[in-house]
PDB file of C-alpha atoms and ligand atoms in Angstrom:
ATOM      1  CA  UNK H   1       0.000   0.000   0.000  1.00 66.00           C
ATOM      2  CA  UNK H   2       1.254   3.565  -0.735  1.00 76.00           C
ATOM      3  CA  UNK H   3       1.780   5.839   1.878  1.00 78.00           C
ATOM      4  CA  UNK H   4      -0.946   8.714   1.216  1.00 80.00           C
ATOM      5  CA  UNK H   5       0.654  11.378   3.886  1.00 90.00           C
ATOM      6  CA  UNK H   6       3.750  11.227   1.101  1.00 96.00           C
ATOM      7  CA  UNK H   7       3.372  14.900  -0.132  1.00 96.00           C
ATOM      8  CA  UNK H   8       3.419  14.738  -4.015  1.00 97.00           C
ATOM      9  CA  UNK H   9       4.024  17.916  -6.298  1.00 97.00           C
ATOM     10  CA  UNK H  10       3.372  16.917  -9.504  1.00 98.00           C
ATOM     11  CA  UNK H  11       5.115  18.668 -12.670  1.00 98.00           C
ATOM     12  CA  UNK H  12       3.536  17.843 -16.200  1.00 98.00           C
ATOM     13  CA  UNK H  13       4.489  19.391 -20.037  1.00 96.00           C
ATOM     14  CA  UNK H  14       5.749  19.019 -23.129  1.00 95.00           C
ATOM     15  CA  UNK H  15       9.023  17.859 -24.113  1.00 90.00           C
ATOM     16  CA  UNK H  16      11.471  20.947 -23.779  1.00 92.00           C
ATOM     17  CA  UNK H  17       8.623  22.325 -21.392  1.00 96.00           C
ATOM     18  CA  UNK H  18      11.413  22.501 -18.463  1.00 95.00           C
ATOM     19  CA  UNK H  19       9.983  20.105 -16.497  1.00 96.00           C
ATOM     20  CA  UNK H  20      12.754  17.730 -16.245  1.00 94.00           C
ATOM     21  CA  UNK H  21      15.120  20.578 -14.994  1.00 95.00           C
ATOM     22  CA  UNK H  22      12.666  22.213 -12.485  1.00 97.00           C
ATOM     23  CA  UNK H  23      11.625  18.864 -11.359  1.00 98.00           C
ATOM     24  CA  UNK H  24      15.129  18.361 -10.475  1.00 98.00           C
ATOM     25  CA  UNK H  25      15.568  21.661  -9.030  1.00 97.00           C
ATOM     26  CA  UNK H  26      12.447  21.094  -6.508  1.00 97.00           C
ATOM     27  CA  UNK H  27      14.011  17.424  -5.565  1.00 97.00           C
ATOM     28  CA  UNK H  28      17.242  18.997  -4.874  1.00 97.00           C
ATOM     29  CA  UNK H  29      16.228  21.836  -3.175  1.00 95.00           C
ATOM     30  CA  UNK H  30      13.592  20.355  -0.731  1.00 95.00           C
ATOM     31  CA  UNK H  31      15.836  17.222  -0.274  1.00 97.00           C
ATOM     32  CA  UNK H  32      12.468  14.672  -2.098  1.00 97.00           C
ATOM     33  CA  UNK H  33      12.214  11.897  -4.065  1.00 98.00           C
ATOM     34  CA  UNK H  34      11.922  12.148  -7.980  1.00 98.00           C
ATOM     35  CA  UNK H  35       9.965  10.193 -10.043  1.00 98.00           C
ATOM     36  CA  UNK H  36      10.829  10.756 -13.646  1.00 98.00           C
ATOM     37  CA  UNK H  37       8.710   9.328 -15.511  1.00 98.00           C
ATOM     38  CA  UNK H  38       9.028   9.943 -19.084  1.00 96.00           C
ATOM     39  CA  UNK H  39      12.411   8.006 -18.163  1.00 98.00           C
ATOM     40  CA  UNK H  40      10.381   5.203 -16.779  1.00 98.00           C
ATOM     41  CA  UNK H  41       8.241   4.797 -19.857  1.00 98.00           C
ATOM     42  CA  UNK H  42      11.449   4.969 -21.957  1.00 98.00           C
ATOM     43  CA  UNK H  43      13.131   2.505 -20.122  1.00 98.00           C
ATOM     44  CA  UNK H  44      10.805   0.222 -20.012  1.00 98.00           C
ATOM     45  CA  UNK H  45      11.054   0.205 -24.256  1.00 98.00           C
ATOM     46  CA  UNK H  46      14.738   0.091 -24.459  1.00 98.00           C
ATOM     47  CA  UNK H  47      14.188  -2.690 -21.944  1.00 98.00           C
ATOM     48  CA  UNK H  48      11.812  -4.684 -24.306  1.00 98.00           C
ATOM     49  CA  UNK H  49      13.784  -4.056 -27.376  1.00 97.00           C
ATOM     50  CA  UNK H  50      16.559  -5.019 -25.458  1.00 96.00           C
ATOM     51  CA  UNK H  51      14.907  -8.483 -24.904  1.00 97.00           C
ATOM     52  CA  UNK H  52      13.116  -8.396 -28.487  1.00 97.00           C
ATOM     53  CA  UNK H  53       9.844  -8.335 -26.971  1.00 97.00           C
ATOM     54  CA  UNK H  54       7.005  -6.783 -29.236  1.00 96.00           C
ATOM     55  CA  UNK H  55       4.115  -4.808 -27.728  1.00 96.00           C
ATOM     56  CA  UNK H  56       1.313  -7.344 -29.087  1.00 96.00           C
ATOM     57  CA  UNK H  57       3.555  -9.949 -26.705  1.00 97.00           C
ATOM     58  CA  UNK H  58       3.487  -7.785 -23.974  1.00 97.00           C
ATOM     59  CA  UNK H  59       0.465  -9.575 -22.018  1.00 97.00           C
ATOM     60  CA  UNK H  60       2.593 -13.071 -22.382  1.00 97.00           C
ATOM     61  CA  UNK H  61       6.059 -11.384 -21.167  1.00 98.00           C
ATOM     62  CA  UNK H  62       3.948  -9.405 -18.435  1.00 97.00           C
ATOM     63  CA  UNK H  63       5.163 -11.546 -15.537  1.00 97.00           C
ATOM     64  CA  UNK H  64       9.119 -11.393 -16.547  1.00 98.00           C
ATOM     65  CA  UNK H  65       8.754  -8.101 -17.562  1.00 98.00           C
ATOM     66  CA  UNK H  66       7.693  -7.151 -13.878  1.00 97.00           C
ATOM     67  CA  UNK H  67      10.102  -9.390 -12.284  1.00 97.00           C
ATOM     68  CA  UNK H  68      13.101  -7.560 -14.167  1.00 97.00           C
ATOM     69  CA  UNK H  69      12.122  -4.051 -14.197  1.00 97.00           C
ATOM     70  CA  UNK H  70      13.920  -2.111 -11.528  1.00 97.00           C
ATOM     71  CA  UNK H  71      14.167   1.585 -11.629  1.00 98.00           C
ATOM     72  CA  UNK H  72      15.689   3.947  -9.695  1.00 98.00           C
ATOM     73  CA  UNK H  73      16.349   7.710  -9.884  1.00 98.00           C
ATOM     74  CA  UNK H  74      19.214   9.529  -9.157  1.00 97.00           C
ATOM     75  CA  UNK H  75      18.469  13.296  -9.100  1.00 95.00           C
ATOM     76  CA  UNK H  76      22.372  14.296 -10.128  1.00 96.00           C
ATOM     77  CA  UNK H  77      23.273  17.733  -9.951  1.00 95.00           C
ATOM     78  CA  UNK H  78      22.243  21.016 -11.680  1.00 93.00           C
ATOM     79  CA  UNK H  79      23.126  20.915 -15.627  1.00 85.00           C
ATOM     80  CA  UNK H  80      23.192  17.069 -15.723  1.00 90.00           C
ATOM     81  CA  UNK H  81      20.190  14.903 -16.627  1.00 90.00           C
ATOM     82  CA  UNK H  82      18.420  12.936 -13.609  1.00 95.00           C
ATOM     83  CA  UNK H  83      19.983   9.408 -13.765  1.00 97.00           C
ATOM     84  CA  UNK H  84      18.536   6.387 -14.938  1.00 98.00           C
ATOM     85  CA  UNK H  85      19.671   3.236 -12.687  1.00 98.00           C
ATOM     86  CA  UNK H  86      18.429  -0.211 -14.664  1.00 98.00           C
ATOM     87  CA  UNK H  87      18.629  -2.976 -12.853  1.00 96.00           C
ATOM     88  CA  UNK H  88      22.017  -1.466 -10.955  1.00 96.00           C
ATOM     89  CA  UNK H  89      23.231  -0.190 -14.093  1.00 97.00           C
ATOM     90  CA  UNK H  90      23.275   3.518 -15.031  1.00 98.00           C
ATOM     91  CA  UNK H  91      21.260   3.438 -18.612  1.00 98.00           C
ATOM     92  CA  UNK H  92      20.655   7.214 -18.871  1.00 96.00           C
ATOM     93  CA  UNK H  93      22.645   8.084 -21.967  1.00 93.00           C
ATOM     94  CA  UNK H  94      20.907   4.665 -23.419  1.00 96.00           C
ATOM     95  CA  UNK H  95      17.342   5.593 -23.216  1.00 97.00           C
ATOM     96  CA  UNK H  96      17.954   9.684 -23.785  1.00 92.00           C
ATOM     97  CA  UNK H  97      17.787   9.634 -27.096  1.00 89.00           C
ATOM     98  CA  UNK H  98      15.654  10.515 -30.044  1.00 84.00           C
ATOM     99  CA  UNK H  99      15.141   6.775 -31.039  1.00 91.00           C
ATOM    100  CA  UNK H 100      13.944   5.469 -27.786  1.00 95.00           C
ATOM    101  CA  UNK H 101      11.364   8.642 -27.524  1.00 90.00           C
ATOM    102  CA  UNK H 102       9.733   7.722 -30.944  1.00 88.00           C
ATOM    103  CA  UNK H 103       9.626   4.153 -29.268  1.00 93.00           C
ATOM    104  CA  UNK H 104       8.331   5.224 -25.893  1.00 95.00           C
ATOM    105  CA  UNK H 105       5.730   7.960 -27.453  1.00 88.00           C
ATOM    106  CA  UNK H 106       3.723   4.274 -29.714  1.00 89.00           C
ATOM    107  CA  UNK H 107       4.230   2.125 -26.376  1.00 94.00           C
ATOM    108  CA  UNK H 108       2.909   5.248 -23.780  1.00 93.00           C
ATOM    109  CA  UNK H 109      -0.119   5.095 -26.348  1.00 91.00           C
ATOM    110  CA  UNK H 110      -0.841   1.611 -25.188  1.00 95.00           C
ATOM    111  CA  UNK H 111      -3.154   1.154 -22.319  1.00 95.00           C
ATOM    112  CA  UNK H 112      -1.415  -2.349 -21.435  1.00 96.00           C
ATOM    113  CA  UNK H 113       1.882  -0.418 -20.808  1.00 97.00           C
ATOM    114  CA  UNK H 114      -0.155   2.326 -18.768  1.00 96.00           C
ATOM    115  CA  UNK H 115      -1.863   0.185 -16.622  1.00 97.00           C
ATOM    116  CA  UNK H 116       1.343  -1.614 -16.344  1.00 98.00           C
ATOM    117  CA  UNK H 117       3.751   1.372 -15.365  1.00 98.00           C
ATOM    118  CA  UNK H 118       0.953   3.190 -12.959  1.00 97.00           C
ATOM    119  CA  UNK H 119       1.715   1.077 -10.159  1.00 97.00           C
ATOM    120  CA  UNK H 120       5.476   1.133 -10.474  1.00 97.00           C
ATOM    121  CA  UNK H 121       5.060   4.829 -10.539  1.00 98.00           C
ATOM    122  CA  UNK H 122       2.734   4.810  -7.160  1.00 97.00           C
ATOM    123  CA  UNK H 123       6.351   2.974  -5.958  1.00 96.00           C
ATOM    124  CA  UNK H 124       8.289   6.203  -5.507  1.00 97.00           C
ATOM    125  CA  UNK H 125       5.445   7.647  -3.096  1.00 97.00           C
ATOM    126  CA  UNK H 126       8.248   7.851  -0.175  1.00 97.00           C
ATOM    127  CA  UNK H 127       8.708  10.124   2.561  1.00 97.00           C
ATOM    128  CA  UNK H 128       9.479  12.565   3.421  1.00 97.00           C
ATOM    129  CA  UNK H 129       8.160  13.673  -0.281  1.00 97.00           C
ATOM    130  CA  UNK H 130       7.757  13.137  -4.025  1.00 98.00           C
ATOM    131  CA  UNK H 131       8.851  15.148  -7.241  1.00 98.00           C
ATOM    132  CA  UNK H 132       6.596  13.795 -10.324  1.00 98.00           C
ATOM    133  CA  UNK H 133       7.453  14.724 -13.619  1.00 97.00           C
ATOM    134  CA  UNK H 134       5.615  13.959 -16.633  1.00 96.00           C
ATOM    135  CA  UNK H 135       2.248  14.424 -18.795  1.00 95.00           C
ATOM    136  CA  UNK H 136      -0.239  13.137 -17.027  1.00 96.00           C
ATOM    137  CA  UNK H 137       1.127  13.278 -13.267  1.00 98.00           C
ATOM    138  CA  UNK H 138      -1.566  14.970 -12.230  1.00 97.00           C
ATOM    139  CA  UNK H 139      -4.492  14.166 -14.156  1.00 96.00           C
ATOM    140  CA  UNK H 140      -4.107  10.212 -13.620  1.00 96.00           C
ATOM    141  CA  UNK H 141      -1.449   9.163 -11.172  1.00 97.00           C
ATOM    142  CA  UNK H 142      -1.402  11.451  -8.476  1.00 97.00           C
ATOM    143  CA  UNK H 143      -4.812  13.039  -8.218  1.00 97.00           C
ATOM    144  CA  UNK H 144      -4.544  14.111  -4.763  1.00 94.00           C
ATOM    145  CA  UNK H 145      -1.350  15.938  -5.267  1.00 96.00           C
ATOM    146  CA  UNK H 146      -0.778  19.173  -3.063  1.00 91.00           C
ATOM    147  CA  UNK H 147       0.735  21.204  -5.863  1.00 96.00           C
ATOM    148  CA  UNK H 148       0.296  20.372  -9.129  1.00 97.00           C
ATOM    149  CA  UNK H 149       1.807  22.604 -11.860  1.00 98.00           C
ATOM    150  CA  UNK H 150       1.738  22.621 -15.547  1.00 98.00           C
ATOM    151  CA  UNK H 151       4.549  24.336 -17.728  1.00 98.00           C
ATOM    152  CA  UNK H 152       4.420  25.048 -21.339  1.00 97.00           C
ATOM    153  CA  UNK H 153       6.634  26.986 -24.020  1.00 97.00           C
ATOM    154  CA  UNK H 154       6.743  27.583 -27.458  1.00 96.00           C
ATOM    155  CA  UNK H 155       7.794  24.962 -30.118  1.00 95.00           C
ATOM    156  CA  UNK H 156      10.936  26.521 -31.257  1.00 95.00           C
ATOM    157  CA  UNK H 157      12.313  27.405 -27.503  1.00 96.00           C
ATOM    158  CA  UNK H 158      11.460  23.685 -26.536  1.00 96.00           C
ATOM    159  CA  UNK H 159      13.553  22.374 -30.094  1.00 95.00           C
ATOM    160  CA  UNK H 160      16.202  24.650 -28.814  1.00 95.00           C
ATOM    161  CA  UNK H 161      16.449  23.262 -25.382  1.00 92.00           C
ATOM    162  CA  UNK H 162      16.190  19.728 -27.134  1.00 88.00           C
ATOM    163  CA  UNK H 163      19.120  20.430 -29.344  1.00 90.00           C
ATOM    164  CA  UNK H 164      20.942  21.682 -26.424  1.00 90.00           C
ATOM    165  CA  UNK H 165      20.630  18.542 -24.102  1.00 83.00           C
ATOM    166  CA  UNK H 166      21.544  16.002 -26.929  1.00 83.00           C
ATOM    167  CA  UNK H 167      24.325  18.253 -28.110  1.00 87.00           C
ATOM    168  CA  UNK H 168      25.575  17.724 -24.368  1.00 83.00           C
ATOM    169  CA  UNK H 169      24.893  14.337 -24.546  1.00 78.00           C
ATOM    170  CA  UNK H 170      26.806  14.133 -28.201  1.00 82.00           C
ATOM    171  CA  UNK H 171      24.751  13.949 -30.206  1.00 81.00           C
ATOM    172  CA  UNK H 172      24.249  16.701 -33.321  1.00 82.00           C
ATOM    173  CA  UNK H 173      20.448  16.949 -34.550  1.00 84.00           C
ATOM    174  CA  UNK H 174      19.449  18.804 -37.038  1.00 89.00           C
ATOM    175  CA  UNK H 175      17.187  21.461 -36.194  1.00 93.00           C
ATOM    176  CA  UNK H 176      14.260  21.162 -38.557  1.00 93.00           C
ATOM    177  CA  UNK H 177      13.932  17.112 -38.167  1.00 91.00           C
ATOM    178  CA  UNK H 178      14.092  17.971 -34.073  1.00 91.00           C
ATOM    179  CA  UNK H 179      11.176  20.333 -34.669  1.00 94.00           C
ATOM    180  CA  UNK H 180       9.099  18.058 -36.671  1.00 93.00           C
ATOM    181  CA  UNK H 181       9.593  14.928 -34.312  1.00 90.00           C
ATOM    182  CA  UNK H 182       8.505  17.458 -31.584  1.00 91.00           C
ATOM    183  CA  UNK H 183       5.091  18.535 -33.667  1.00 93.00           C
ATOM    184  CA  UNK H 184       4.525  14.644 -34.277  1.00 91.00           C
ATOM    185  CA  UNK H 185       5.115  13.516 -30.506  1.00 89.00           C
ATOM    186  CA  UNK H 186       3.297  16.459 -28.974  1.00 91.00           C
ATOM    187  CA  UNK H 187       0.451  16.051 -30.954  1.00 92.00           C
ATOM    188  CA  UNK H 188       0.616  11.772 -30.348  1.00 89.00           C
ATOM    189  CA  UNK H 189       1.102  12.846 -27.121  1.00 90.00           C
ATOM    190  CA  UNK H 190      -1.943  15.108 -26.485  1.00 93.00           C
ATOM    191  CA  UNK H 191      -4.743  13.567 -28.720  1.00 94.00           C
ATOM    192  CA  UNK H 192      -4.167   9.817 -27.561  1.00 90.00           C
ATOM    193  CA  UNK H 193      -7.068   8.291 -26.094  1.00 91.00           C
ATOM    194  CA  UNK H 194      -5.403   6.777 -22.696  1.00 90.00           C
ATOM    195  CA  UNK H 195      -4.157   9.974 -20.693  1.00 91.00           C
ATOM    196  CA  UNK H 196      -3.258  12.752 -23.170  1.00 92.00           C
ATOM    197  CA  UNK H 197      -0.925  15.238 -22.252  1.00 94.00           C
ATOM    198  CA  UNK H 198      -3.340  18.062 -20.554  1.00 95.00           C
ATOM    199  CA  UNK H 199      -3.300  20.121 -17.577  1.00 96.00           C
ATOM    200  CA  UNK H 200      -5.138  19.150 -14.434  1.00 97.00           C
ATOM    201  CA  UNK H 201      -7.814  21.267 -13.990  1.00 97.00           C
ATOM    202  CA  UNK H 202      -6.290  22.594 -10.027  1.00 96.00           C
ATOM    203  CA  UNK H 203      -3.032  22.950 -11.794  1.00 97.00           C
ATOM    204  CA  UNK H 204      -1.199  26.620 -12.297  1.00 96.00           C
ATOM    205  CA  UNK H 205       0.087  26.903 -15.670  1.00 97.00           C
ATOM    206  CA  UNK H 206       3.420  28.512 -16.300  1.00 97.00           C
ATOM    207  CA  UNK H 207       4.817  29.532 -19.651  1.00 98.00           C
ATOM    208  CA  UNK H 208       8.397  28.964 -19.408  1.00 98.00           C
ATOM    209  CA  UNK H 209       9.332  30.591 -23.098  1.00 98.00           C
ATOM    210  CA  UNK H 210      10.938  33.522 -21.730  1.00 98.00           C
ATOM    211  CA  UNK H 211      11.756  32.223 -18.215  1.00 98.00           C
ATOM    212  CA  UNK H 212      15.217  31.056 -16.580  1.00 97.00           C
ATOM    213  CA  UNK H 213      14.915  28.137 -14.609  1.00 96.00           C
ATOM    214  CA  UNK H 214      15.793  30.265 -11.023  1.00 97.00           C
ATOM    215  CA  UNK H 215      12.887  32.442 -12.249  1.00 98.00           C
ATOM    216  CA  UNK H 216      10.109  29.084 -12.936  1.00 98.00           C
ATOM    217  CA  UNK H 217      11.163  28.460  -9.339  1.00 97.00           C
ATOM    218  CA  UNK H 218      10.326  31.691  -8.404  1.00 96.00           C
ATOM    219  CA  UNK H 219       7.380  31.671  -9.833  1.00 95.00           C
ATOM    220  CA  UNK H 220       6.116  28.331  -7.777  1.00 95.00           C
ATOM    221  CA  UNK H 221       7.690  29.829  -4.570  1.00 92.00           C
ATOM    222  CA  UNK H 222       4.712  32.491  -5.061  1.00 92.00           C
ATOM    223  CA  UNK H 223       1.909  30.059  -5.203  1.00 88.00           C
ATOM    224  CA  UNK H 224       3.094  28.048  -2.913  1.00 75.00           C
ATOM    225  CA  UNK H 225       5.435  26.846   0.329  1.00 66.00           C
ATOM    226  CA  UNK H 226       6.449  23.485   1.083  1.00 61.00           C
TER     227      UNK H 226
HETATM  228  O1  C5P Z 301       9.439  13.246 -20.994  1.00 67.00           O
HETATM  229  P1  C5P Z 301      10.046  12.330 -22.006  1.00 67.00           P
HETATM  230  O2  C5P Z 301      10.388  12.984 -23.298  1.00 67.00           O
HETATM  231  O3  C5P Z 301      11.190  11.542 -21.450  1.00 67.00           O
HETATM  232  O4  C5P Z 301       8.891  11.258 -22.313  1.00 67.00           O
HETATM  233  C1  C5P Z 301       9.010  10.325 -23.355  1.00 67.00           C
HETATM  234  C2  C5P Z 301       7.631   9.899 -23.835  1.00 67.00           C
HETATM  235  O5  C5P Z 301       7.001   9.121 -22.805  1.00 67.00           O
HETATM  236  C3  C5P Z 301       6.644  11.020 -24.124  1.00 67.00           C
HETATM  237  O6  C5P Z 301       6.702  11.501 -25.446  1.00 67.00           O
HETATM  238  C4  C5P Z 301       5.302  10.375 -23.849  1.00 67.00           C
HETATM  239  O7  C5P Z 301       4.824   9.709 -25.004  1.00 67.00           O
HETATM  240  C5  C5P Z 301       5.607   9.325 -22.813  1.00 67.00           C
HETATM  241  N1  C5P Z 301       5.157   9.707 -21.477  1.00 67.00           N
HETATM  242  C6  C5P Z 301       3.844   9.488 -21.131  1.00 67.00           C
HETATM  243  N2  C5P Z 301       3.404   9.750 -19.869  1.00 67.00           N
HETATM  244  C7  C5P Z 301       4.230  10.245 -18.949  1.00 67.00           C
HETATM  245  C8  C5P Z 301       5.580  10.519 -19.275  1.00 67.00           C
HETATM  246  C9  C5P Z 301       6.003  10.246 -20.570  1.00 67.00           C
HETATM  247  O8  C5P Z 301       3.068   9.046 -21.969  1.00 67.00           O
HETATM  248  N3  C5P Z 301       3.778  10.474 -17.713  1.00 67.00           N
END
């Protein structure tokens, strides 16, 4: 059973919506647990390509599939991505990349892999708190969350950020293709039938287009204190 006094702020958006980095930020900061969990979907398909397993064999692979999928987060420090620990093994440069996102976006479609993943997400519900980043953190998973926020930006400032994080990561992607991948997957994303990408209707919206990360924090710190 998960502990419900666990306070839970949950952080949805797009990709490039600076979620990831304010997520961190928060989980830093207030010393909490993060739950990434675009990571988790993503990891979960570079785990079944990994083991060849196709998504119409999911149901049959269910019961090895749960037995053998062990995440853990690692919230890193400022400027590096959250880490990604696999089964002991650090697999965040693995499943950070474009390919695996095309991957995860068809399998996060799937309402086999979301009823799959929901539990292993109610998982990181520890004490003494809970960062949860994603798209539909607080529309589906944590309903009852204390703080739920909601950031968005424009297309070309999110393909910018993009660029920048697999450019630090090494890898060079051209600009145009990073935009169109981003149209395609937001769009996937937000008119999918099992928990589209939307804000909860308690949570505060922040556009982050014109916004340093110290400011998006400032910004929460005037809604709200932990
Ligand atoms: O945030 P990130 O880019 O790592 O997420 C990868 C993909 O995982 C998203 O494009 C989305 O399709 C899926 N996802 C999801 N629900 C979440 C988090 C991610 O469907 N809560």
């Amino acid at each position: 059973m998960n502990d419900q006094t666990v306070p839970v702020i949950t952080i949805d958006g797009p990709s490039g919506s600076g979620k990831g980095t304010i997520a961190q930020m928060l989980a830093l900061d207030l010393e909490w647990n993060i739950l990434d969990s675009g990571a988790l979907y993503r990891t979960l398909a570079y785990f079944m390509l990994e083991e060849g397993i196709e998504l119409v064999d999911f149901k049959k692979n269910e019961q090895f599939i749960n037995k053998n999928f062990i995440v853990k987060f690692d919230p890193a420090a400022i400027g590096e991505p959250v880490k990604v620990i696999f089964n002991n093994i650090d697999v965040t440069n693995k499943v950070r990349t474009e390919e695996i996102a095309k991957e995860t976006s068809h399998l996060a479609a799937n309402r086999l892999i979301r009823d799959f993943i929901k539990p292993c997400q109610r998982e990181f519900m520890l004490h003494p708190g809970l960062i949860a980043d994603g798209r539909d953190m607080g529309t589906v998973i944590f309903t009852d969350a204390k703080l739920k926020i909601f950031l968005t930006a424009s297309i070309e400032e999110r393909a910018k950020r993009r660029q920048t994080q697999l450019k630090r990561q090494g890898s060079e992607v051209n600009m145009r293709l990073l935009l169109q991948e981003l149209e395609k997957r937001d769009k996937k994303d937000m008119e999918r039938e099992h928990s589209p990408l939307k804000p909860a209707e308690d949570a505060v919206t922040i556009d982050t287009t014109n916004l340093s990360p110290d400011e998006v924090i400032k910004e929460i710190n005037k809604i709200h204190k932990y």
